[in-house]
Short mmCIF file of C-alpha atoms in Angstrom, two decimals:
data_model
loop_
_atom_site.label_atom_id
_atom_site.label_comp_id
_atom_site.label_asym_id
_atom_site.label_seq_id
_atom_site.Cartn_x
_atom_site.Cartn_y
_atom_site.Cartn_z
CA MET A 1 28.85 37.99 11.64
CA ALA A 2 28.00 34.26 11.41
CA GLU A 3 24.38 35.03 10.53
CA THR A 4 25.49 37.15 7.61
CA LEU A 5 27.53 34.26 6.25
CA PHE A 6 24.56 31.86 6.36
CA ASP A 7 21.66 33.94 5.24
CA THR A 8 22.93 34.88 1.88
CA GLY A 9 20.99 34.19 -1.26
CA GLU A 10 22.15 30.64 -1.84
CA GLY A 11 22.45 29.65 1.68
CA PRO A 12 19.83 28.62 4.41
CA GLU A 13 16.98 30.87 5.58
CA SER A 14 15.42 31.56 8.83
CA ALA A 15 12.40 29.31 9.22
CA GLY A 16 10.25 32.32 10.29
CA ALA A 17 11.32 34.55 7.44
CA GLY A 18 8.26 35.76 5.52
CA PRO A 19 8.04 34.81 1.79
CA GLY A 20 8.19 37.39 -0.94
CA PRO A 21 5.08 38.75 -2.69
CA ASP A 22 5.74 36.67 -5.81
CA ALA A 23 5.80 33.41 -3.75
CA PRO A 24 3.03 30.88 -4.47
CA LEU A 25 -0.16 31.38 -2.55
CA ALA A 26 0.44 28.22 -0.65
CA THR A 27 3.88 29.50 0.62
CA ARG A 28 2.47 32.99 1.50
CA LEU A 29 -0.29 31.48 3.53
CA ARG A 30 2.09 29.13 5.47
CA PRO A 31 1.50 29.57 9.23
CA THR A 32 4.32 30.51 11.54
CA SER A 33 2.83 28.92 14.67
CA LEU A 34 0.88 25.96 15.70
CA ALA A 35 -2.15 28.13 16.27
CA GLY A 36 -2.44 28.65 12.53
CA PHE A 37 -1.86 25.03 11.44
CA VAL A 38 -4.78 23.13 10.04
CA GLY A 39 -5.06 19.32 10.28
CA GLN A 40 -3.01 16.48 11.70
CA GLU A 41 -4.75 16.54 14.98
CA HIS A 42 -3.65 12.92 15.57
CA LEU A 43 0.01 14.20 15.63
CA LEU A 44 -0.48 17.53 17.45
CA HIS A 45 -2.72 16.90 20.25
CA ARG A 46 -1.75 18.12 23.69
CA GLY A 47 1.10 16.00 25.10
CA SER A 48 2.12 14.39 21.70
CA PRO A 49 5.79 14.06 21.04
CA LEU A 50 5.55 16.36 17.94
CA ARG A 51 3.67 19.08 19.75
CA ILE A 52 6.10 18.81 22.64
CA ALA A 53 9.10 19.10 20.19
CA ILE A 54 7.56 22.40 18.89
CA GLU A 55 6.26 23.88 22.02
CA GLU A 56 9.28 23.19 24.17
CA ALA A 57 11.85 23.89 21.37
CA ARG A 58 13.22 20.43 21.66
CA PRO A 59 13.60 19.14 18.01
CA HIS A 60 14.41 15.56 17.14
CA SER A 61 15.01 13.92 13.88
CA MET A 62 11.97 12.72 12.11
CA VAL A 63 10.52 11.55 8.82
CA LEU A 64 7.27 13.05 7.75
CA PHE A 65 5.29 10.66 5.57
CA GLY A 66 2.12 11.61 3.86
CA PRO A 67 0.34 12.77 0.70
CA PRO A 68 1.21 16.02 -1.04
CA GLY A 69 -0.23 19.27 0.45
CA THR A 70 -0.75 17.98 4.02
CA GLY A 71 1.71 20.21 5.79
CA LYS A 72 4.99 18.48 5.85
CA THR A 73 7.14 21.32 4.98
CA THR A 74 5.15 23.61 7.19
CA LEU A 75 5.65 21.40 10.19
CA ALA A 76 9.38 21.23 9.61
CA ARG A 77 9.49 25.05 9.46
CA LEU A 78 7.49 25.22 12.67
CA VAL A 79 10.05 22.81 14.39
CA ALA A 80 12.92 25.01 13.24
CA HIS A 81 11.22 28.36 14.10
CA ALA A 82 10.39 27.23 17.57
CA ALA A 83 13.89 26.07 18.21
CA ASP A 84 15.34 29.30 16.68
CA ALA A 85 17.40 27.05 14.40
CA ALA A 86 18.65 27.70 10.89
CA PHE A 87 16.62 26.01 8.32
CA GLU A 88 18.38 24.19 5.48
CA GLU A 89 16.11 22.87 2.85
CA LEU A 90 17.05 20.62 -0.15
CA SER A 91 15.12 18.30 -2.45
CA ALA A 92 16.62 14.80 -2.86
CA VAL A 93 15.41 14.89 -6.51
CA GLN A 94 17.83 17.78 -7.39
CA VAL A 95 20.86 17.47 -5.18
CA GLY A 96 23.65 15.11 -4.44
CA ARG A 97 26.57 14.59 -2.01
CA ALA A 98 28.25 17.94 -2.79
CA GLU A 99 25.20 19.93 -1.81
CA VAL A 100 24.71 17.80 1.41
CA ARG A 101 28.43 18.28 2.31
CA ALA A 102 27.99 22.04 1.97
CA VAL A 103 24.95 21.88 4.29
CA LEU A 104 26.93 20.01 6.83
CA ALA A 105 29.87 22.32 6.53
CA ARG A 106 27.64 25.31 7.28
CA ALA A 107 26.01 23.44 10.13
CA GLU A 108 29.43 22.79 11.68
CA GLU A 109 30.23 26.57 11.44
CA ARG A 110 26.93 27.36 12.97
CA ARG A 111 27.29 24.95 15.83
CA ARG A 112 30.53 26.58 16.74
CA ALA A 113 28.59 29.83 16.88
CA GLY A 114 26.16 28.22 19.31
CA ARG A 115 23.20 27.74 16.97
CA GLY A 116 21.48 24.60 15.62
CA THR A 117 20.48 23.51 12.18
CA ILE A 118 17.36 21.83 10.98
CA PHE A 119 18.12 19.98 7.77
CA PHE A 120 14.84 19.54 5.74
CA LEU A 121 15.26 16.96 3.07
CA ASP A 122 12.25 16.65 0.79
CA GLU A 123 11.61 13.54 -1.17
CA ILE A 124 14.11 11.78 1.11
CA HIS A 125 13.20 8.40 -0.46
CA ARG A 126 14.92 9.64 -3.71
CA PHE A 127 18.29 9.33 -2.11
CA THR A 128 20.23 6.28 -2.72
CA THR A 129 21.38 3.99 0.05
CA ALA A 130 24.81 5.49 -0.07
CA GLN A 131 23.50 8.97 0.11
CA GLN A 132 21.29 8.24 3.04
CA ASP A 133 24.26 6.45 4.87
CA ALA A 134 26.29 9.66 4.44
CA LEU A 135 23.82 11.40 6.69
CA LEU A 136 24.15 8.93 9.58
CA PRO A 137 27.18 10.50 11.23
CA ALA A 138 25.70 13.98 11.12
CA VAL A 139 22.51 12.85 12.64
CA GLU A 140 24.19 10.66 15.35
CA ASP A 141 26.52 13.48 16.36
CA GLY A 142 23.75 16.03 16.53
CA LEU A 143 25.32 18.22 13.97
CA VAL A 144 21.89 18.46 12.28
CA THR A 145 18.49 17.67 13.25
CA LEU A 146 17.17 15.79 10.09
CA ILE A 147 13.62 16.11 8.97
CA GLY A 148 12.85 13.99 5.98
CA ALA A 149 9.63 14.32 4.00
CA THR A 150 8.19 11.61 1.70
CA THR A 151 5.07 10.65 0.05
CA GLU A 152 6.27 7.03 0.02
CA ASN A 153 6.19 4.52 2.88
CA PRO A 154 9.49 5.18 4.63
CA TYR A 155 9.71 1.66 5.81
CA PHE A 156 10.06 0.59 2.24
CA GLU A 157 12.12 3.45 0.94
CA VAL A 158 14.48 4.75 3.76
CA ASN A 159 17.36 2.87 5.23
CA ALA A 160 16.69 1.08 8.43
CA ALA A 161 19.74 2.68 10.04
CA LEU A 162 18.52 6.07 9.31
CA LEU A 163 14.94 5.27 10.43
CA SER A 164 16.21 4.00 13.81
CA ARG A 165 17.50 7.41 14.42
CA ALA A 166 14.36 9.23 13.57
CA GLN A 167 10.71 9.17 14.51
CA VAL A 168 8.34 8.43 11.76
CA TYR A 169 5.08 10.56 11.67
CA GLU A 170 2.34 9.75 9.19
CA LEU A 171 0.24 12.64 7.94
CA HIS A 172 -3.32 12.19 6.62
CA GLU A 173 -4.81 13.88 3.71
CA LEU A 174 -6.84 17.01 4.77
CA THR A 175 -10.64 16.84 4.92
CA PRO A 176 -12.68 19.11 2.66
CA GLU A 177 -13.63 21.16 5.81
CA GLN A 178 -9.96 21.65 6.61
CA ILE A 179 -9.10 22.63 3.10
CA ARG A 180 -12.10 25.11 2.94
CA GLU A 181 -10.75 26.74 6.20
CA ILE A 182 -7.45 27.22 4.54
CA LEU A 183 -8.97 28.65 1.37
CA THR A 184 -10.98 31.20 3.39
CA ARG A 185 -7.71 32.70 4.71
CA THR A 186 -7.00 34.27 1.32
CA GLU A 187 -8.23 37.75 0.24
CA ILE A 188 -9.31 36.31 -3.13
CA GLU A 189 -12.93 37.01 -3.92
CA ALA A 190 -14.74 33.65 -4.48
CA GLU A 191 -18.23 32.27 -4.35
CA ASP A 192 -19.01 29.74 -1.62
CA ALA A 193 -19.84 27.17 -4.27
CA ALA A 194 -16.38 27.64 -5.80
CA LEU A 195 -14.61 27.16 -2.45
CA ASP A 196 -16.76 24.04 -1.64
CA PHE A 197 -15.83 22.68 -5.07
CA LEU A 198 -12.17 23.21 -4.65
CA ALA A 199 -12.14 21.86 -1.00
CA ASP A 200 -14.04 18.75 -2.11
CA ARG A 201 -12.29 17.97 -5.45
CA SER A 202 -8.56 18.60 -4.52
CA GLY A 203 -8.01 15.18 -3.23
CA GLY A 204 -6.97 16.34 0.42
CA ASP A 205 -4.20 18.47 -1.09
CA ALA A 206 -4.37 22.12 0.21
CA ARG A 207 -1.57 23.13 -2.19
CA ALA A 208 -3.50 22.00 -5.16
CA ALA A 209 -6.60 23.79 -3.89
CA LEU A 210 -4.72 27.03 -3.25
CA SER A 211 -2.98 26.81 -6.58
CA ALA A 212 -6.26 26.42 -8.45
CA LEU A 213 -7.79 29.36 -6.49
CA ALA A 214 -4.79 31.54 -7.27
CA ILE A 215 -4.98 31.07 -11.07
CA ALA A 216 -8.71 31.48 -11.42
CA GLU A 217 -10.13 34.79 -12.72
CA GLU A 218 -11.72 36.78 -9.86
CA PRO A 219 -14.36 36.83 -8.86
CA VAL A 220 -13.97 33.03 -8.66
CA THR A 221 -17.24 31.26 -9.63
CA LEU A 222 -17.98 27.70 -9.72
CA ALA A 223 -17.35 27.55 -13.44
CA ARG A 224 -14.01 29.18 -13.01
CA ALA A 225 -13.01 27.02 -10.19
CA GLU A 226 -13.91 23.91 -12.23
CA GLU A 227 -11.80 25.25 -15.11
CA SER A 228 -8.80 25.95 -12.89
CA LEU A 229 -8.75 22.64 -11.18
CA GLN A 230 -9.85 20.79 -14.43
CA ARG A 231 -9.81 17.32 -12.93
CA ARG A 232 -9.34 15.80 -9.50
CA ALA A 233 -5.83 14.30 -9.30
CA ILE A 234 -5.88 10.64 -8.49
CA ARG A 235 -3.38 10.04 -5.66
CA TYR A 236 -2.06 6.65 -6.59
CA ASP A 237 1.57 5.43 -7.20
CA LYS A 238 1.57 2.06 -8.69
CA ASP A 239 5.17 1.42 -7.73
CA ALA A 240 4.65 2.14 -3.99
CA ASP A 241 2.55 1.98 -0.98
CA GLN A 242 -0.77 2.95 -2.53
CA HIS A 243 -0.34 0.17 -4.99
CA TYR A 244 -0.43 -2.32 -2.11
CA ASP A 245 -3.04 -0.54 -0.11
CA THR A 246 -5.54 -0.26 -2.97
CA ILE A 247 -5.20 -3.88 -4.19
CA SER A 248 -5.57 -4.98 -0.59
CA ALA A 249 -8.78 -2.99 -0.27
CA TRP A 250 -10.09 -4.38 -3.57
CA ILE A 251 -9.38 -8.00 -2.42
CA LYS A 252 -11.07 -7.46 0.98
CA ALA A 253 -14.09 -5.56 -0.62
CA THR A 254 -14.55 -8.39 -3.07
CA ARG A 255 -14.11 -11.10 -0.51
CA GLY A 256 -16.71 -9.27 1.51
CA SER A 257 -19.18 -9.57 -1.39
CA ASP A 258 -19.64 -5.81 -2.00
CA PRO A 259 -19.58 -5.20 -5.84
CA ASP A 260 -19.73 -1.42 -5.44
CA ALA A 261 -16.68 -1.29 -3.16
CA SER A 262 -14.97 -3.76 -5.56
CA LEU A 263 -15.71 -1.54 -8.53
CA TYR A 264 -14.59 1.66 -6.63
CA TYR A 265 -11.16 0.30 -5.90
CA LEU A 266 -10.87 -1.10 -9.34
CA ALA A 267 -11.58 2.35 -10.72
CA ILE A 268 -8.97 3.91 -8.54
CA MET A 269 -6.33 1.35 -9.90
CA LEU A 270 -7.38 1.90 -13.48
CA GLU A 271 -7.54 5.70 -13.18
CA GLY A 272 -4.20 5.62 -11.49
CA GLY A 273 -2.56 3.71 -14.42
CA GLU A 274 -2.09 0.36 -12.68
CA ASP A 275 -0.92 -2.48 -14.80
CA PRO A 276 -4.16 -4.34 -15.75
CA ARG A 277 -2.23 -7.57 -15.76
CA PHE A 278 -1.47 -7.15 -12.13
CA ILE A 279 -5.20 -6.73 -11.45
CA ALA A 280 -6.05 -9.76 -13.58
CA ARG A 281 -3.48 -11.86 -11.73
CA ARG A 282 -5.05 -10.93 -8.25
CA MET A 283 -8.45 -11.78 -9.72
CA VAL A 284 -7.34 -15.26 -10.71
CA VAL A 285 -5.86 -15.74 -7.21
CA LEU A 286 -8.96 -14.63 -5.40
CA ALA A 287 -11.09 -16.85 -7.66
CA SER A 288 -9.46 -19.98 -6.16
CA GLU A 289 -8.42 -18.76 -2.74
CA ASP A 290 -11.73 -17.01 -1.63
CA VAL A 291 -14.42 -18.49 -4.03
CA GLY A 292 -12.90 -21.82 -4.83
CA ASN A 293 -15.37 -24.75 -5.44
CA ALA A 294 -18.25 -22.79 -3.98
CA ASP A 295 -18.41 -21.49 -7.63
CA PRO A 296 -15.97 -23.21 -9.87
CA GLY A 297 -17.02 -20.96 -12.81
CA ALA A 298 -15.33 -18.03 -10.98
CA LEU A 299 -11.86 -19.27 -11.82
CA GLY A 300 -12.81 -19.67 -15.56
CA LEU A 301 -14.14 -16.14 -15.69
CA ALA A 302 -11.09 -14.74 -13.91
CA VAL A 303 -8.83 -16.47 -16.36
CA ALA A 304 -11.01 -15.32 -19.22
CA ALA A 305 -10.56 -11.79 -17.99
CA ALA A 306 -6.80 -12.22 -17.78
CA HIS A 307 -6.85 -13.51 -21.40
CA ALA A 308 -8.78 -10.44 -22.41
CA VAL A 309 -6.25 -8.15 -20.85
CA GLU A 310 -3.52 -9.88 -22.93
CA HIS A 311 -5.38 -10.00 -26.08
CA VAL A 312 -7.41 -6.70 -26.04
CA GLY A 313 -5.30 -4.51 -23.78
CA MET A 314 -6.42 -1.10 -22.37
CA PRO A 315 -8.79 0.52 -22.50
CA GLU A 316 -11.26 -2.01 -23.75
CA CYS A 317 -10.02 -4.73 -21.34
CA GLN A 318 -11.32 -2.69 -18.37
CA PHE A 319 -14.84 -4.04 -19.09
CA ALA A 320 -13.62 -7.57 -18.69
CA LEU A 321 -11.98 -6.64 -15.45
CA ALA A 322 -15.23 -4.98 -14.29
CA GLN A 323 -17.30 -8.05 -15.27
CA ALA A 324 -14.89 -10.28 -13.25
CA ALA A 325 -15.02 -7.86 -10.22
CA ILE A 326 -18.79 -7.93 -10.07
CA TYR A 327 -18.97 -11.73 -10.56
CA LEU A 328 -16.32 -12.39 -7.94
CA SER A 329 -17.92 -10.17 -5.52
CA LEU A 330 -21.32 -11.78 -5.83
CA ALA A 331 -20.11 -15.34 -6.01
CA PRO A 332 -20.44 -17.57 -2.91
CA LYS A 333 -17.27 -17.73 -0.97
CA SER A 334 -15.26 -20.63 0.43
CA ASP A 335 -11.57 -20.80 1.45
CA THR A 336 -11.53 -24.64 1.96
CA THR A 337 -9.10 -24.97 -0.94
CA LYS A 338 -6.62 -22.64 0.70
CA ARG A 339 -7.19 -24.33 4.14
CA ALA A 340 -6.95 -27.75 2.73
CA LEU A 341 -3.64 -26.97 0.93
CA GLY A 342 -2.23 -25.38 3.99
CA ALA A 343 -3.13 -28.22 6.19
CA SER A 344 -1.65 -30.85 3.86
CA ARG A 345 1.65 -28.87 3.40
CA SER A 346 1.87 -28.33 7.10
CA HIS A 347 1.53 -31.98 7.71
CA VAL A 348 4.34 -32.74 5.18
CA ARG A 349 6.59 -30.09 6.70
CA GLU A 350 6.08 -31.38 10.15
CA HIS A 351 6.06 -35.20 9.45
CA GLY A 352 7.95 -35.46 6.21
CA ALA A 353 6.95 -36.98 2.87
CA LYS A 354 6.06 -40.63 3.36
CA LEU A 355 6.38 -43.18 0.50
CA PRO A 356 3.03 -43.93 -1.36
CA PRO A 357 1.57 -47.36 -0.82
CA GLY A 358 3.23 -49.95 -3.13
CA PRO A 359 0.23 -50.31 -5.37
CA LEU A 360 0.27 -46.52 -6.18
CA ARG A 361 3.93 -46.40 -7.09
CA SER A 362 5.17 -46.35 -10.66
CA ALA A 363 5.73 -49.67 -12.37
CA GLY A 364 6.90 -47.94 -15.52
CA TYR A 365 10.63 -49.02 -15.55
CA PRO A 366 12.31 -52.43 -15.81
CA ALA A 367 12.15 -54.65 -12.84
CA ALA A 368 9.72 -52.33 -11.02
CA ARG A 369 7.20 -55.17 -10.52
CA LYS A 370 9.96 -57.25 -8.98
CA LEU A 371 10.13 -54.62 -6.33
CA GLY A 372 6.37 -54.84 -5.85
CA ARG A 373 5.62 -51.46 -7.58
CA GLY A 374 2.10 -51.07 -8.80
CA GLN A 375 1.05 -54.69 -7.91
CA GLY A 376 -2.46 -54.94 -6.46
CA TYR A 377 -3.56 -51.59 -7.71
CA ASP A 378 -7.41 -51.39 -7.72
CA HIS A 379 -8.16 -49.49 -10.96
CA PRO A 380 -11.66 -47.98 -10.57
CA PHE A 381 -12.41 -48.36 -14.35
CA SER A 382 -11.71 -52.01 -14.12
CA ARG A 383 -15.29 -52.39 -12.71
CA GLY A 384 -16.89 -50.64 -15.66
CA GLY A 385 -18.07 -47.68 -13.66
CA ARG A 386 -19.55 -49.57 -10.77
CA GLY A 387 -19.20 -47.69 -7.50
CA GLU A 388 -18.91 -44.29 -9.16
CA PHE A 389 -15.28 -44.86 -10.12
CA VAL A 390 -14.18 -45.17 -6.67
CA THR A 391 -11.94 -47.65 -4.94
CA GLY A 392 -11.84 -49.35 -1.42
CA GLN A 393 -8.15 -49.23 -1.55
CA GLU A 394 -6.15 -46.97 0.91
CA LEU A 395 -4.59 -44.28 -1.21
CA LEU A 396 -2.60 -42.57 1.59
CA PRO A 397 0.67 -43.83 3.09
CA ASP A 398 0.21 -46.15 6.17
CA GLU A 399 1.60 -43.48 8.39
CA VAL A 400 -0.82 -40.81 7.19
CA ALA A 401 -4.02 -43.02 6.89
CA GLY A 402 -6.95 -41.29 8.50
CA ALA A 403 -5.67 -37.71 8.09
CA ARG A 404 -8.29 -35.27 7.03
CA PHE A 405 -7.14 -32.06 5.20
CA TYR A 406 -10.25 -31.06 3.14
CA GLU A 407 -13.06 -29.87 5.24
CA PRO A 408 -15.76 -28.29 3.00
CA ASP A 409 -17.84 -25.53 4.51
CA ASP A 410 -21.42 -24.47 3.82
CA GLY A 411 -20.21 -22.65 0.65
CA GLU A 412 -19.28 -26.13 -0.73
CA ALA A 413 -22.35 -28.04 0.41
CA GLU A 414 -22.78 -30.02 -2.73
CA LEU A 415 -19.13 -31.10 -2.67
CA ARG A 416 -19.44 -32.07 0.88
CA ALA A 417 -22.50 -34.20 0.12
CA ARG A 418 -20.67 -35.78 -2.80
CA ARG A 419 -17.51 -36.45 -0.68
CA ASP A 420 -19.63 -38.15 2.09
CA ALA A 421 -21.45 -40.28 -0.55
CA ILE A 422 -18.11 -41.42 -2.20
CA GLU A 423 -16.67 -42.29 1.30
CA ALA A 424 -19.72 -44.33 2.12
CA THR A 425 -19.26 -46.19 -1.16
CA ARG A 426 -15.53 -46.80 -0.51
CA ARG A 427 -16.41 -48.19 2.84
CA LYS A 428 -18.64 -50.73 1.17
CA LEU A 429 -15.70 -51.65 -0.96
CA GLY A 430 -13.50 -52.28 2.15
CA TRP A 431 -11.86 -48.92 2.71
CA ARG A 432 -11.13 -48.36 6.35
CA ALA A 433 -13.79 -51.07 7.20
#
């Protein structure tokens, strides 16, 4: 009797129930056991928590995080099917508190009848903080086993309180070989070249590959597969995790002096619709942080690229960005500017800010000289350029005299030689004699 109440048209379904003949191909091919599941071996190896949860019918709340078409919904259904639990599925994009309350009410009735409920919430990151908080009592009480799915990093998008009650599993995009294996399970007549193309060009998304195969005219040739897929989707969300991952990869590739890798990650950002001003800002930072005075022209070029972005805009400014990416990749590298600044700031934080020596302090207000401000300052220009405009006077406070913050490396060999020559001249003039 209870099952009749809960398996009506608008209610939940059995996770093992077969899809209708009009369901999408990806839905019709969805496996009902681990034996038919393809991919995610890092999560489903023998003895792994997720495999144990399925094989031993011991479901636990979890968040499945990964790209589209990698098996998040299928895994949730396998968990429910193995546990003989009712499967409630909602999309956080389309529902609110009323629909969630209805799910929890049905779960309460079902629990009284001795059956559990798997609540699969797709796009869980779309729920507001308040909506996520509303799920906490039901999860803590065991009323439902929550399985959230998201393409966004849950550590950025899901409440910490909810995450603490769920295990996070990260799914990886499928390999072309894995997608091809899935494609061969259909009864659609297709050339090998067409299957290879769809497997390689679907961006690790099995659903996209199957959808393209389903709409192509049979027999599916390479040309028809290309037409149905049209263009490989770029998996890039400029407002979320991939935004940070890709710019991080660009920085590291450019720092590593690989122009091809630098251009590759730049292309991903441009194709994904990244704000070119964001890219330009990172180029300016890298020019000082990682190239520095090993090639002072790098900063000028990066700033010029940033100006081009502002004055020209997309799509033409992409050439300036590419020019800067190549130059920054091939430029000699030195992080001494970053290290020198860090060392000086650490010294100030640890020891405090000491007053400058009297001769260096401002004498630009009345009675300043009566306090000794500015008196005795050795102005380098007063010697008419002798000594390369350097002074033998100590320019650091007495408490800091002798400190060394700037240590040029081999990337700044010319500056190191110039600094050593200047210091030799200063010593001749009495500095630290």
